mmCIF file of C-alpha atoms and ligand atoms in Angstrom:
data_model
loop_
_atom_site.group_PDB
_atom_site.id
_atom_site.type_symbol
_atom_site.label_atom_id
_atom_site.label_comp_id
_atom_site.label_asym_id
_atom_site.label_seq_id
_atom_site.Cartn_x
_atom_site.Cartn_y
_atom_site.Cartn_z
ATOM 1 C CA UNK A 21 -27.743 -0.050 4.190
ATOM 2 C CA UNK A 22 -27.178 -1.638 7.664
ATOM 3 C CA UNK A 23 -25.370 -4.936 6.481
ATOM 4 C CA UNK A 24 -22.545 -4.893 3.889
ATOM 5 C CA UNK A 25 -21.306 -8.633 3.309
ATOM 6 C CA UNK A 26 -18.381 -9.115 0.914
ATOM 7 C CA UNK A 27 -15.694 -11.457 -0.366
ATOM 8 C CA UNK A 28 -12.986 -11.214 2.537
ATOM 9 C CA UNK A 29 -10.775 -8.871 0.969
ATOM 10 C CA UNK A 30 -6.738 -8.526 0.831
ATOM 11 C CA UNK A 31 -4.876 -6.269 1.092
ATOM 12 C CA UNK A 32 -2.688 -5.248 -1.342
ATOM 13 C CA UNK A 33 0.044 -2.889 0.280
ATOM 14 C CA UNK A 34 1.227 -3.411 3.713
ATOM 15 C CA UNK A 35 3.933 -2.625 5.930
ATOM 16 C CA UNK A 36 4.215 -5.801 9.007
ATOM 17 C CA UNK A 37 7.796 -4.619 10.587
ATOM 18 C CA UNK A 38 9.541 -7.403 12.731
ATOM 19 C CA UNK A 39 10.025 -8.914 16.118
ATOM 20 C CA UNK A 40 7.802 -7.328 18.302
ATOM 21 C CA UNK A 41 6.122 -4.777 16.464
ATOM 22 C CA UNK A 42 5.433 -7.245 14.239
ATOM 23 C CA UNK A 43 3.497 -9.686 17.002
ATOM 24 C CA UNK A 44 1.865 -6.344 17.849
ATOM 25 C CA UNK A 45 0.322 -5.767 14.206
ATOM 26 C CA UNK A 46 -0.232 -8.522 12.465
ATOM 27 C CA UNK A 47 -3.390 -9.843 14.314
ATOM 28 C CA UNK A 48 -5.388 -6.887 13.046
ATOM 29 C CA UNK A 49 -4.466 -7.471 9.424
ATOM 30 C CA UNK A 50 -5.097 -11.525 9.673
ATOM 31 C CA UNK A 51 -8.509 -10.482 11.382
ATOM 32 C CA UNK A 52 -9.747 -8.445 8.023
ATOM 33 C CA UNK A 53 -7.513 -9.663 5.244
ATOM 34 C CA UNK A 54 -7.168 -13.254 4.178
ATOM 35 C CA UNK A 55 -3.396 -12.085 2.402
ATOM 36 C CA UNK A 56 -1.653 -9.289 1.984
ATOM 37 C CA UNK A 57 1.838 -8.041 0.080
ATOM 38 C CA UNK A 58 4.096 -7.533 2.963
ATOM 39 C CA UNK A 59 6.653 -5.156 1.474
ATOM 40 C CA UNK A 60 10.600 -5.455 2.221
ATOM 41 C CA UNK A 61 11.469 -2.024 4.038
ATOM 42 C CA UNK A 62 12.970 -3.520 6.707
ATOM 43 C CA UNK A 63 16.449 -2.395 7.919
ATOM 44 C CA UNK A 64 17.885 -4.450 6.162
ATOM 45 C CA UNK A 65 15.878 -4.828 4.166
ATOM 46 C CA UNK A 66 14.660 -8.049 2.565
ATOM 47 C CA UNK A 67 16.834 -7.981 -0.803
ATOM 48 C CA UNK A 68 16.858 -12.049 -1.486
ATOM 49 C CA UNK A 69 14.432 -15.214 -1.943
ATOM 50 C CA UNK A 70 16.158 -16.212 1.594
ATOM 51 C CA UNK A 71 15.504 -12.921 2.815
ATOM 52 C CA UNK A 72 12.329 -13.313 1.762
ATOM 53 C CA UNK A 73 11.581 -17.002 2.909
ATOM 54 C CA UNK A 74 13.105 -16.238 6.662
ATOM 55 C CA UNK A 75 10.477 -13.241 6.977
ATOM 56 C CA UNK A 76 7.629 -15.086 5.858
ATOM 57 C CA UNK A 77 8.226 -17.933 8.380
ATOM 58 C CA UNK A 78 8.752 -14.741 11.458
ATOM 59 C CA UNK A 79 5.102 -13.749 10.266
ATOM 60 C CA UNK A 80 3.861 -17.461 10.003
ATOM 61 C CA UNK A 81 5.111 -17.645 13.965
ATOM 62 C CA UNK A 82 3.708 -14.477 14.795
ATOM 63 C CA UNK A 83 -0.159 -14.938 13.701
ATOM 64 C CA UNK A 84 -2.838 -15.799 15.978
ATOM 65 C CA UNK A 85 -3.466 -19.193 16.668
ATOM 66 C CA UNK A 86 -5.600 -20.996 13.654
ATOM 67 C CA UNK A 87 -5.422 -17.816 11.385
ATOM 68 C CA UNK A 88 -5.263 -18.935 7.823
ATOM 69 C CA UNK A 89 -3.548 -15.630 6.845
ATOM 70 C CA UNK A 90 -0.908 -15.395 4.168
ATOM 71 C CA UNK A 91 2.059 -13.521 3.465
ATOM 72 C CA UNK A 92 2.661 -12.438 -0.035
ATOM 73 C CA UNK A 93 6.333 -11.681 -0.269
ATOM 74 C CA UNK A 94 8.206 -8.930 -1.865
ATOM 75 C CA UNK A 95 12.142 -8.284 -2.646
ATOM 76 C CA UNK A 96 13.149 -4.813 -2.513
ATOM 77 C CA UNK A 97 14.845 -3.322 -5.099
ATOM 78 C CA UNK A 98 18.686 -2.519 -5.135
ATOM 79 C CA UNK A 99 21.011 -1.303 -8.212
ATOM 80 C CA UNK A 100 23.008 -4.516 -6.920
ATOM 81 C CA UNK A 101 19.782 -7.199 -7.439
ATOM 82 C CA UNK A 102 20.969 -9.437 -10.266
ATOM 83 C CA UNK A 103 18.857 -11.350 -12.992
ATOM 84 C CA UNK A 104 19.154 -14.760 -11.024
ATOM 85 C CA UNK A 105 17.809 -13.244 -7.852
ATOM 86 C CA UNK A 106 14.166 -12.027 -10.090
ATOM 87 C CA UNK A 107 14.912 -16.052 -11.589
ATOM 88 C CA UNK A 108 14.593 -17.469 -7.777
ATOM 89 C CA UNK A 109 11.976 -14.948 -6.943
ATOM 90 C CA UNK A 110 9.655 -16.411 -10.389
ATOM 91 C CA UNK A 111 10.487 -20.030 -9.260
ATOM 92 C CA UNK A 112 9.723 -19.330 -5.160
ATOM 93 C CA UNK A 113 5.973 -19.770 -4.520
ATOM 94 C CA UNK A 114 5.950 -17.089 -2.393
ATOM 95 C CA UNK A 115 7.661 -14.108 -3.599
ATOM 96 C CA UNK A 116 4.797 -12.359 -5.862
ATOM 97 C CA UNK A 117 6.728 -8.952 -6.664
ATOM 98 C CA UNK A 118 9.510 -6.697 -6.620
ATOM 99 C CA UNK A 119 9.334 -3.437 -4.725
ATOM 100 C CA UNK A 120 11.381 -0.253 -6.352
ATOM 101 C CA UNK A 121 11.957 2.856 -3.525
ATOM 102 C CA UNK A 122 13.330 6.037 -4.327
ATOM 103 C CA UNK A 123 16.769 6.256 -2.813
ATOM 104 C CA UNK A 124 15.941 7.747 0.479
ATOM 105 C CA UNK A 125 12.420 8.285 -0.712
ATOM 106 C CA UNK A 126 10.764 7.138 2.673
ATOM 107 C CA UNK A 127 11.282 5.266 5.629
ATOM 108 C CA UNK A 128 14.025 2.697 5.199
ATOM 109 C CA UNK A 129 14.726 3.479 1.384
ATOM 110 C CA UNK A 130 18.627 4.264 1.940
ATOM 111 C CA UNK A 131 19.468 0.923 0.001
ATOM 112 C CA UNK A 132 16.582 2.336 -3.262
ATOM 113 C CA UNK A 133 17.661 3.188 -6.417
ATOM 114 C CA UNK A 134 19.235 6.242 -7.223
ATOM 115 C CA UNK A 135 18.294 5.860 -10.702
ATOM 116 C CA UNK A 136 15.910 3.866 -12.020
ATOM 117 C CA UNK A 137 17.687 3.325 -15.575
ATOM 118 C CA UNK A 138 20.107 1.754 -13.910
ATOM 119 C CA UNK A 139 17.625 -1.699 -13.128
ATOM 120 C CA UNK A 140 16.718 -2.115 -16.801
ATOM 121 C CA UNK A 141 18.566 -5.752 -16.757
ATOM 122 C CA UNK A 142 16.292 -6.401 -13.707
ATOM 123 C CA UNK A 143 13.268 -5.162 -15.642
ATOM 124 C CA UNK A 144 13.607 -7.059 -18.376
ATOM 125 C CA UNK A 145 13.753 -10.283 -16.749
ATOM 126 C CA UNK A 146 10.876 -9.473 -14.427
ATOM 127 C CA UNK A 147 8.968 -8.564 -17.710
ATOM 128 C CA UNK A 148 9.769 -12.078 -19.646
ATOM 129 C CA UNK A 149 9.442 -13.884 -16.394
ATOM 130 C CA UNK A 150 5.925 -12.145 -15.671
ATOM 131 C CA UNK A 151 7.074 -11.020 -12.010
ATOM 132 C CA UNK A 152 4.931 -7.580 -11.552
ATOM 133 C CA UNK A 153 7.506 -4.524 -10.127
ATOM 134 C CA UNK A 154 5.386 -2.286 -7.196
ATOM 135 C CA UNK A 155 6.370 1.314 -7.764
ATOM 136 C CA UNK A 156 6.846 3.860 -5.038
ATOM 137 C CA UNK A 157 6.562 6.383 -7.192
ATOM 138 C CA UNK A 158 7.814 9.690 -5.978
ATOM 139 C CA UNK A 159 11.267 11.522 -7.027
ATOM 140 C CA UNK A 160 13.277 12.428 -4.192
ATOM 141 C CA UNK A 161 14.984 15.523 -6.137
ATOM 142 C CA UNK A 162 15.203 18.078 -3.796
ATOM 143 C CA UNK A 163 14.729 20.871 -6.522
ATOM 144 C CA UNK A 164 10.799 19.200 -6.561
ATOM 145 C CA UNK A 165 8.384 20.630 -4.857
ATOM 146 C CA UNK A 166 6.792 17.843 -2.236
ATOM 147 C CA UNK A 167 3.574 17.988 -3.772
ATOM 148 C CA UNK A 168 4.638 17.639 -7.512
ATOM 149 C CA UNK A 169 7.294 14.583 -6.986
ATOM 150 C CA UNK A 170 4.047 12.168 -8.246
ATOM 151 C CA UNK A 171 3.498 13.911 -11.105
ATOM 152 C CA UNK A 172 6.757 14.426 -11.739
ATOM 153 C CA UNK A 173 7.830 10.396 -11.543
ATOM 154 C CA UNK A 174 5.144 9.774 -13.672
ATOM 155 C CA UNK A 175 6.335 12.093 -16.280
ATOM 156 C CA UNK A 176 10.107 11.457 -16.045
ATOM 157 C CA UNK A 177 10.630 7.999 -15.146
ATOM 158 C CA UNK A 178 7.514 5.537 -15.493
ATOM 159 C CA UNK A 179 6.125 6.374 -18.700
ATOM 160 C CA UNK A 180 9.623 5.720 -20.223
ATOM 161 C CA UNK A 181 9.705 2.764 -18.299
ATOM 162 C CA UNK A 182 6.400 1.674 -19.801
ATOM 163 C CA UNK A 183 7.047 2.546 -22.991
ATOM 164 C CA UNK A 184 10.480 0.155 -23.004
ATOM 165 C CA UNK A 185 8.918 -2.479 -21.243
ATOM 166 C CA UNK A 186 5.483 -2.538 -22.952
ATOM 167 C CA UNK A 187 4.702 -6.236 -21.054
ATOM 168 C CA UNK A 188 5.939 -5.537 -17.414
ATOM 169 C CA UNK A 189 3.371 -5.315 -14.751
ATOM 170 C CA UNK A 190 3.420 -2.767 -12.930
ATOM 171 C CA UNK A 191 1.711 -1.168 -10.236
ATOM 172 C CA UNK A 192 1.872 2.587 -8.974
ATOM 173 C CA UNK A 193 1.269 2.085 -5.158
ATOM 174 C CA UNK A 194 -0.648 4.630 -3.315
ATOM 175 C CA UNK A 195 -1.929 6.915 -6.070
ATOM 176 C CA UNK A 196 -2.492 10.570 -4.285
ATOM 177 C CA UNK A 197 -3.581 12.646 -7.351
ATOM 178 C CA UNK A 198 -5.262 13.414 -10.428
ATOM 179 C CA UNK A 199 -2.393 12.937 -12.441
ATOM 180 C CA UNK A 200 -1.555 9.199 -11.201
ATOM 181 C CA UNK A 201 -5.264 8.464 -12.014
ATOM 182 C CA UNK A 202 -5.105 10.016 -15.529
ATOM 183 C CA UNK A 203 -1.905 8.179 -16.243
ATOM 184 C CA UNK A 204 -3.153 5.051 -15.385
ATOM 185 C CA UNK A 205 -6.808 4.964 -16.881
ATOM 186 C CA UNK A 206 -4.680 6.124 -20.022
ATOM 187 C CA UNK A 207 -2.135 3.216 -19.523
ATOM 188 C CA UNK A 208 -2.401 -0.406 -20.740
ATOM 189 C CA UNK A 209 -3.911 -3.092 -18.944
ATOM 190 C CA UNK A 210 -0.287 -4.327 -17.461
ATOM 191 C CA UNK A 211 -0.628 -0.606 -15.423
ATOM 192 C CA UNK A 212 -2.904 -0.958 -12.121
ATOM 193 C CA UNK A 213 -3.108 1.553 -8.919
ATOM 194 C CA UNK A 214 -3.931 0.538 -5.319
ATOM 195 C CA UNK A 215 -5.262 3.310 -3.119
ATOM 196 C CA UNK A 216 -5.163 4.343 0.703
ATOM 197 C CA UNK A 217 -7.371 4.695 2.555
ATOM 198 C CA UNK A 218 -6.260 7.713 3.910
ATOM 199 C CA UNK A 219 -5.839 9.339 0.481
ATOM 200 C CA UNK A 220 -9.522 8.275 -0.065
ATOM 201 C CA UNK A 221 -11.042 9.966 3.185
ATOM 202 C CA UNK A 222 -8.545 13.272 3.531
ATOM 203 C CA UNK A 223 -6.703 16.181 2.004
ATOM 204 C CA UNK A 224 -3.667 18.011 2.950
ATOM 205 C CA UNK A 225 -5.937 20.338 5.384
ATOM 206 C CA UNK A 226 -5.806 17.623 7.470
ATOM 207 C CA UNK A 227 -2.417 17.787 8.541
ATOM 208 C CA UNK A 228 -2.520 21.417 9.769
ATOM 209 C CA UNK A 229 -6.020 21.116 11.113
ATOM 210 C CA UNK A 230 -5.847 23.568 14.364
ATOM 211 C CA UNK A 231 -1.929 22.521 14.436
ATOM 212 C CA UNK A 232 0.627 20.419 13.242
ATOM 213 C CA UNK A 233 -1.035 16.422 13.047
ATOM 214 C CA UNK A 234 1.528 14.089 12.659
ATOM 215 C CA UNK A 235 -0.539 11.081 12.792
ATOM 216 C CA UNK A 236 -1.656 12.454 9.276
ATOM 217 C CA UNK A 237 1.473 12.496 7.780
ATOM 218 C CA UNK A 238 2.430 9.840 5.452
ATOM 219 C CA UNK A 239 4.240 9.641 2.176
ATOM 220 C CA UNK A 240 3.440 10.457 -0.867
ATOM 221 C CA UNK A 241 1.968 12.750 1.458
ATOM 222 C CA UNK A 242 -1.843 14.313 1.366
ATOM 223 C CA UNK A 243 -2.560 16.558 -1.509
ATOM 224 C CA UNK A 244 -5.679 18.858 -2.356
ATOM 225 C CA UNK A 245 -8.949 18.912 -1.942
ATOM 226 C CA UNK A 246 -9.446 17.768 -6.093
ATOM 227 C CA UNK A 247 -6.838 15.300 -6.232
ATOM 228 C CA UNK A 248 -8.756 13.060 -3.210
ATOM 229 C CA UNK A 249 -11.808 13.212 -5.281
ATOM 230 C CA UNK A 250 -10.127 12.003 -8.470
ATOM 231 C CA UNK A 251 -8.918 9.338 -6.650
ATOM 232 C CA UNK A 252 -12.197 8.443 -4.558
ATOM 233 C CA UNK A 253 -14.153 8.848 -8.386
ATOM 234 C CA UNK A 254 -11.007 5.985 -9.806
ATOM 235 C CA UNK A 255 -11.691 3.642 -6.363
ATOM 236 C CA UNK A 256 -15.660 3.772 -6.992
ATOM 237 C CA UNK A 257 -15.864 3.579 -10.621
ATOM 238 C CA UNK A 258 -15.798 -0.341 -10.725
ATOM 239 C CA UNK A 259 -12.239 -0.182 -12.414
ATOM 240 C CA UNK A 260 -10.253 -3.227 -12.041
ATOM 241 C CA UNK A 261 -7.689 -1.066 -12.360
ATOM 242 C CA UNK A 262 -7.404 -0.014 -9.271
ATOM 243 C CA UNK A 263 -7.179 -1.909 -5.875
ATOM 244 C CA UNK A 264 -6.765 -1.524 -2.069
ATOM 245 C CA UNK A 265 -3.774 -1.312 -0.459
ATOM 246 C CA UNK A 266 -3.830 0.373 2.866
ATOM 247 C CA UNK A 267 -0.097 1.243 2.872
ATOM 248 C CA UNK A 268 -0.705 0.303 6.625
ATOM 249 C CA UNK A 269 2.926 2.227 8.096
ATOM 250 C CA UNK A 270 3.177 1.527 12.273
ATOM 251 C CA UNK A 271 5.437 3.600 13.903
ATOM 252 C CA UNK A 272 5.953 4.113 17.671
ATOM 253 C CA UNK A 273 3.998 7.191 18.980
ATOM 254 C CA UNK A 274 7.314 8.789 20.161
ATOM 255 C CA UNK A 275 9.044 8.272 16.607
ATOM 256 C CA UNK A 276 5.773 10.628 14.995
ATOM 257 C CA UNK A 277 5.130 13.028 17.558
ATOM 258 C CA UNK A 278 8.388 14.148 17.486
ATOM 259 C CA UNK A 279 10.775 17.270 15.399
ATOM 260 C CA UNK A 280 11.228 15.213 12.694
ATOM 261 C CA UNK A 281 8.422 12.639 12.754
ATOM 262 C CA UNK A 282 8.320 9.247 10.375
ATOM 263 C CA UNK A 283 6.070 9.220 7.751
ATOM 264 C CA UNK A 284 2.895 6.105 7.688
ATOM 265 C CA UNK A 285 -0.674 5.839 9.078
ATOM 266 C CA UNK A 286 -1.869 2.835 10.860
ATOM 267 C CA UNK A 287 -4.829 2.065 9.587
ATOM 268 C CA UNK A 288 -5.129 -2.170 9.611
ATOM 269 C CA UNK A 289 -7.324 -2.226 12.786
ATOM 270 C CA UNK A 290 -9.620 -0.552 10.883
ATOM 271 C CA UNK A 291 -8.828 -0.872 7.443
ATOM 272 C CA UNK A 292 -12.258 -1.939 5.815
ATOM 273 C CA UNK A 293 -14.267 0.385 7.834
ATOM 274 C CA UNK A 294 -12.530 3.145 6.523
ATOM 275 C CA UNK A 295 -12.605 2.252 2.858
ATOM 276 C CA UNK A 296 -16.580 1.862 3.783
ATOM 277 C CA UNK A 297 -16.906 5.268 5.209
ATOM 278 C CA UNK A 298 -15.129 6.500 2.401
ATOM 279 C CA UNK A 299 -16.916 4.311 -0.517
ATOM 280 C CA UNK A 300 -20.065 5.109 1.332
ATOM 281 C CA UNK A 301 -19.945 9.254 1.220
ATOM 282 C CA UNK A 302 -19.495 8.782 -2.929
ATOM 283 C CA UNK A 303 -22.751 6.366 -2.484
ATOM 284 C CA UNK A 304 -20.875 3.977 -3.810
ATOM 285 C CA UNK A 305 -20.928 0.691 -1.456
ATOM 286 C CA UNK A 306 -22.147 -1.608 -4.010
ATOM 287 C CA UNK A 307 -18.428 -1.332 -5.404
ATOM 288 C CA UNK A 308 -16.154 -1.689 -2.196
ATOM 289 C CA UNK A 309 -16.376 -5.702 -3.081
ATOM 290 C CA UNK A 310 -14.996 -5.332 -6.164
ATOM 291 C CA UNK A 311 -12.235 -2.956 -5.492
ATOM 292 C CA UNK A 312 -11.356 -4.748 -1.599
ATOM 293 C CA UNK A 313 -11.904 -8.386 -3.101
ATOM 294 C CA UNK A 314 -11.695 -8.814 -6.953
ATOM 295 C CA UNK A 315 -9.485 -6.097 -8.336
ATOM 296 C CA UNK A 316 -6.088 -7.027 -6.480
ATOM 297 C CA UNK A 317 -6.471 -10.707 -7.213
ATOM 298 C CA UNK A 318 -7.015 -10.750 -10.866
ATOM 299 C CA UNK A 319 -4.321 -8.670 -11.075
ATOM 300 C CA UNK A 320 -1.811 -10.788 -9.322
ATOM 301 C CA UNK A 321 -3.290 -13.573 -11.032
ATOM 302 C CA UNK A 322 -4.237 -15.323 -7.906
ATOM 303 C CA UNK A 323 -7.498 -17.120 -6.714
ATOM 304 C CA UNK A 324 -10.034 -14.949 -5.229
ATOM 305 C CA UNK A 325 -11.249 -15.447 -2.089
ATOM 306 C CA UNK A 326 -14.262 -17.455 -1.345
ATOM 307 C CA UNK A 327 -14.559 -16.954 2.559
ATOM 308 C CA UNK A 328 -17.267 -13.497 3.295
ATOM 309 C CA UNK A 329 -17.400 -11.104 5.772
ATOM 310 C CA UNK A 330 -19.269 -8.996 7.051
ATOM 311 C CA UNK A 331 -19.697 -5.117 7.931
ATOM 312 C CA UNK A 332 -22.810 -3.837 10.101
ATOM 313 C CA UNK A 333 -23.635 -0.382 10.273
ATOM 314 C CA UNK A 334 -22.438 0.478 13.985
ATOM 315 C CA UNK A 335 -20.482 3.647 15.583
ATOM 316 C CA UNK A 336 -17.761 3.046 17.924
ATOM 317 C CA UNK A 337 -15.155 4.547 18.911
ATOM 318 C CA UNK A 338 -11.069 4.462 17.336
ATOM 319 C CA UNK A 339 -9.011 3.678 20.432
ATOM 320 C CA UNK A 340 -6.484 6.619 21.582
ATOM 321 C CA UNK A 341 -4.052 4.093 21.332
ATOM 322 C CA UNK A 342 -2.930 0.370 21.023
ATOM 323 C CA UNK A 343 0.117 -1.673 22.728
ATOM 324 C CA UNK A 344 3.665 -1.195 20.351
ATOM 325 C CA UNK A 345 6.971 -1.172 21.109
ATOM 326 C CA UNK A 346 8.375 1.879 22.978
ATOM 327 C CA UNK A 347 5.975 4.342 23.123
ATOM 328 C CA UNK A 348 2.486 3.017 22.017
ATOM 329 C CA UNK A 349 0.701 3.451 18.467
ATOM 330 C CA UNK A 350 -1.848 5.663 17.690
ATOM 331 C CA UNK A 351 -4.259 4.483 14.983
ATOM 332 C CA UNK A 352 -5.207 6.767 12.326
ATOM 333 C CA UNK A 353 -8.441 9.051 13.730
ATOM 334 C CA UNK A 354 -7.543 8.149 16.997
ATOM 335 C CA UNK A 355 -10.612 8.691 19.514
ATOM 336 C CA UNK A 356 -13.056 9.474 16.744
ATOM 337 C CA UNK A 357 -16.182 7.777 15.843
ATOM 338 C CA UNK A 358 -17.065 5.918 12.748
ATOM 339 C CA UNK A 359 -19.767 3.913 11.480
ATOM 340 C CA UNK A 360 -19.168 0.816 10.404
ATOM 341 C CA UNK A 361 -17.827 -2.003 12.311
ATOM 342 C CA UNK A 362 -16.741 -5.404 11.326
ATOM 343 C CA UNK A 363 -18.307 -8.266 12.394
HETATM 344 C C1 LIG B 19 6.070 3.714 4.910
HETATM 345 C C2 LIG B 19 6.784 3.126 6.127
HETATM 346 O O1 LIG B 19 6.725 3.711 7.204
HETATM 347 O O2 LIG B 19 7.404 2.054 5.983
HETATM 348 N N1 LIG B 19 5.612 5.034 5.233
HETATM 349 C C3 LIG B 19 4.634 5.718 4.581
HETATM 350 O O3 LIG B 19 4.425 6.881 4.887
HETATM 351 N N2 LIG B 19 3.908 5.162 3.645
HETATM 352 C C4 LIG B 19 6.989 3.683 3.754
HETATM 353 C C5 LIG B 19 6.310 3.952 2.438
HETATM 354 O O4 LIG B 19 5.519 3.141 1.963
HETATM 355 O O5 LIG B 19 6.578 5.003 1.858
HETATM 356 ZN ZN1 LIG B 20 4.218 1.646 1.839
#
């Protein structure tokens, strides 16, 4: 195939920043993504509707001239968010879900929940209001072993959560293994998945590959060879269950390559043609619309798109680096080739 037209896709898990390193990002998001859920990990982070509303008019300002882009707004989760904020959240136009982080989980998740118990006041609102909680969903016990703290969520905390609130939608962001798929092809139809690119395209190899590769680091982190082909089988198997979200994560070159380097790939200059490469080794193309464009939206219960775009079949080359605050930002596969290009 040498043309691959599709529905202009969102996306559905995406990290913008602020002030300058916002200006520096966003116009590579707008330029593939008609919307995208901007989540609230800023320091501070974005805990109220006013929170909310004052970020979505910095990204408004920031976006290229005539870009139709929207902002799909998120509140982050605190064990102090009350009832009335979820109420104002449900009633805004903008806010479209809340976003629960581990306590110290990640980057910027000091203000998470310690205990995710605690929020069942909050959860039962969002489930009789119909506002859909976005899961990072990792423990951050230190007794777990990195690469089990998925699994382990899964097991301790969500399918209790599930099980109490049987009507809550809820999605488990950035699936990295077997298990996450298996739970949520098992789960109800309230349960959905979006999917990174870079957990589609590489396993844990990657970060060790002839040394230490920061750029490759992101959390939940990279797992084995098995789990990335459980979750390239979920994103190709036409399941509306699961969606993209590129978990785009910029972070100045200075703040990765460093002795304790931040976790997140940048991957929204390039987002689509990395889902391609990655839909097209599992000859599986003919699904990428349904999973970039279709999925995501019926979930969220929004329109879908009716603008196209298009994807030819061209190499070029993944710049070393791109302007950002401080010390420059290195996309993910910096300097290497790949094959499709958008339009
Ligand atoms: C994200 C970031 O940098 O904000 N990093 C990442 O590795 N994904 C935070 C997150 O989503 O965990
Ligand atoms: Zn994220």
């Amino acid at each position: 195939m040498q043309t691959l037209t599709l529905t202009r896709p969102d996306d559905w898990h995406l990290h913008l920043r602020d002030g300058a390193a916002l200006k520096a990002v966003l116009p590579h998001t707008a330029r593939q993504f008609a919307r995208a859920v901007v989540m609230p990990n800023l320091k501070p982070p974005v805990r109220s509707v006013a929170d909310a509303a004052a970020y979505r008019e910095r990204i408004l300002a920031a976006l290229p001239a005539g870009s139709q882009f929207e902002p799909l707004m998120t509140l982050y989760l605190t064990e102090n968010t009350r009832p009335e904020e979820i109420v104002a959240a449900k009633a805004s136009s903008f806010v479209k879900a809340v976003k629960y982080y581990p306590a110290g989980a990640t980057t910027n998740s000091d203000l998470g929940v310690a205990d995710l118990r605690r929020c069942d006041p909050i959860f039962e609102t969002m489930e009789r209001l119909d506002l859909p909680l976005l899961l990072h969903g990792e423990v951050t016990d230190g007794c777990v072993d990195i690469f089990d703290r998925e699994k382990v969520f899964i097991e301790k905390y969500l399918i209790p959560l599930i099980s109490k609130f049987p009507r809550l939608r809820v999605v488990l962001e950035h699936v990295t293994t077997a298990d996450a798929v298996q739970f949520v092809l098992s789960a109800p139809a309230t349960v959905a998945a979006t999917i990174t690119p870079q957990h589609l395209l590489f396993n844990r190899n990657a970060l060790f590959q002839g040394g230490l590769r920061p750029h490759f680091y992101c959390l939940p982190v990279l797992k084995r060879e098995e789990h990335r082909a459980a979750l390239l089988q979920a994103a190709t198997s036409g399941n509306p269950k699961f969606f993209l979200g590129t978990d785009s994560a910029p972070h100045p070159r200075g703040s990765k390559e460093s002795a304790c380097g931040c976790a997140g790939c940048y991957s929204a200059l390039h987002a689509l043609e990395l889902y391609a490469e990655a839909f097209e080794s599992a000859d599986a193309l003919d699904k990428l619309e349904g999973f970039a464009s279709f999925h995501g939206p019926d979930f969220y219960r929004l329109p879908r798109n009716t603008e196209q775009i298009t994807l030819n079949k061209t190499t070029w080359r993944i710049p070393e680096e791109l302007p950002f605050p401080e010390s420059g930002l290195a996309p993910l596969r910096a300097g290497e080739e790949i094959t499709w290009q958008m339009a």
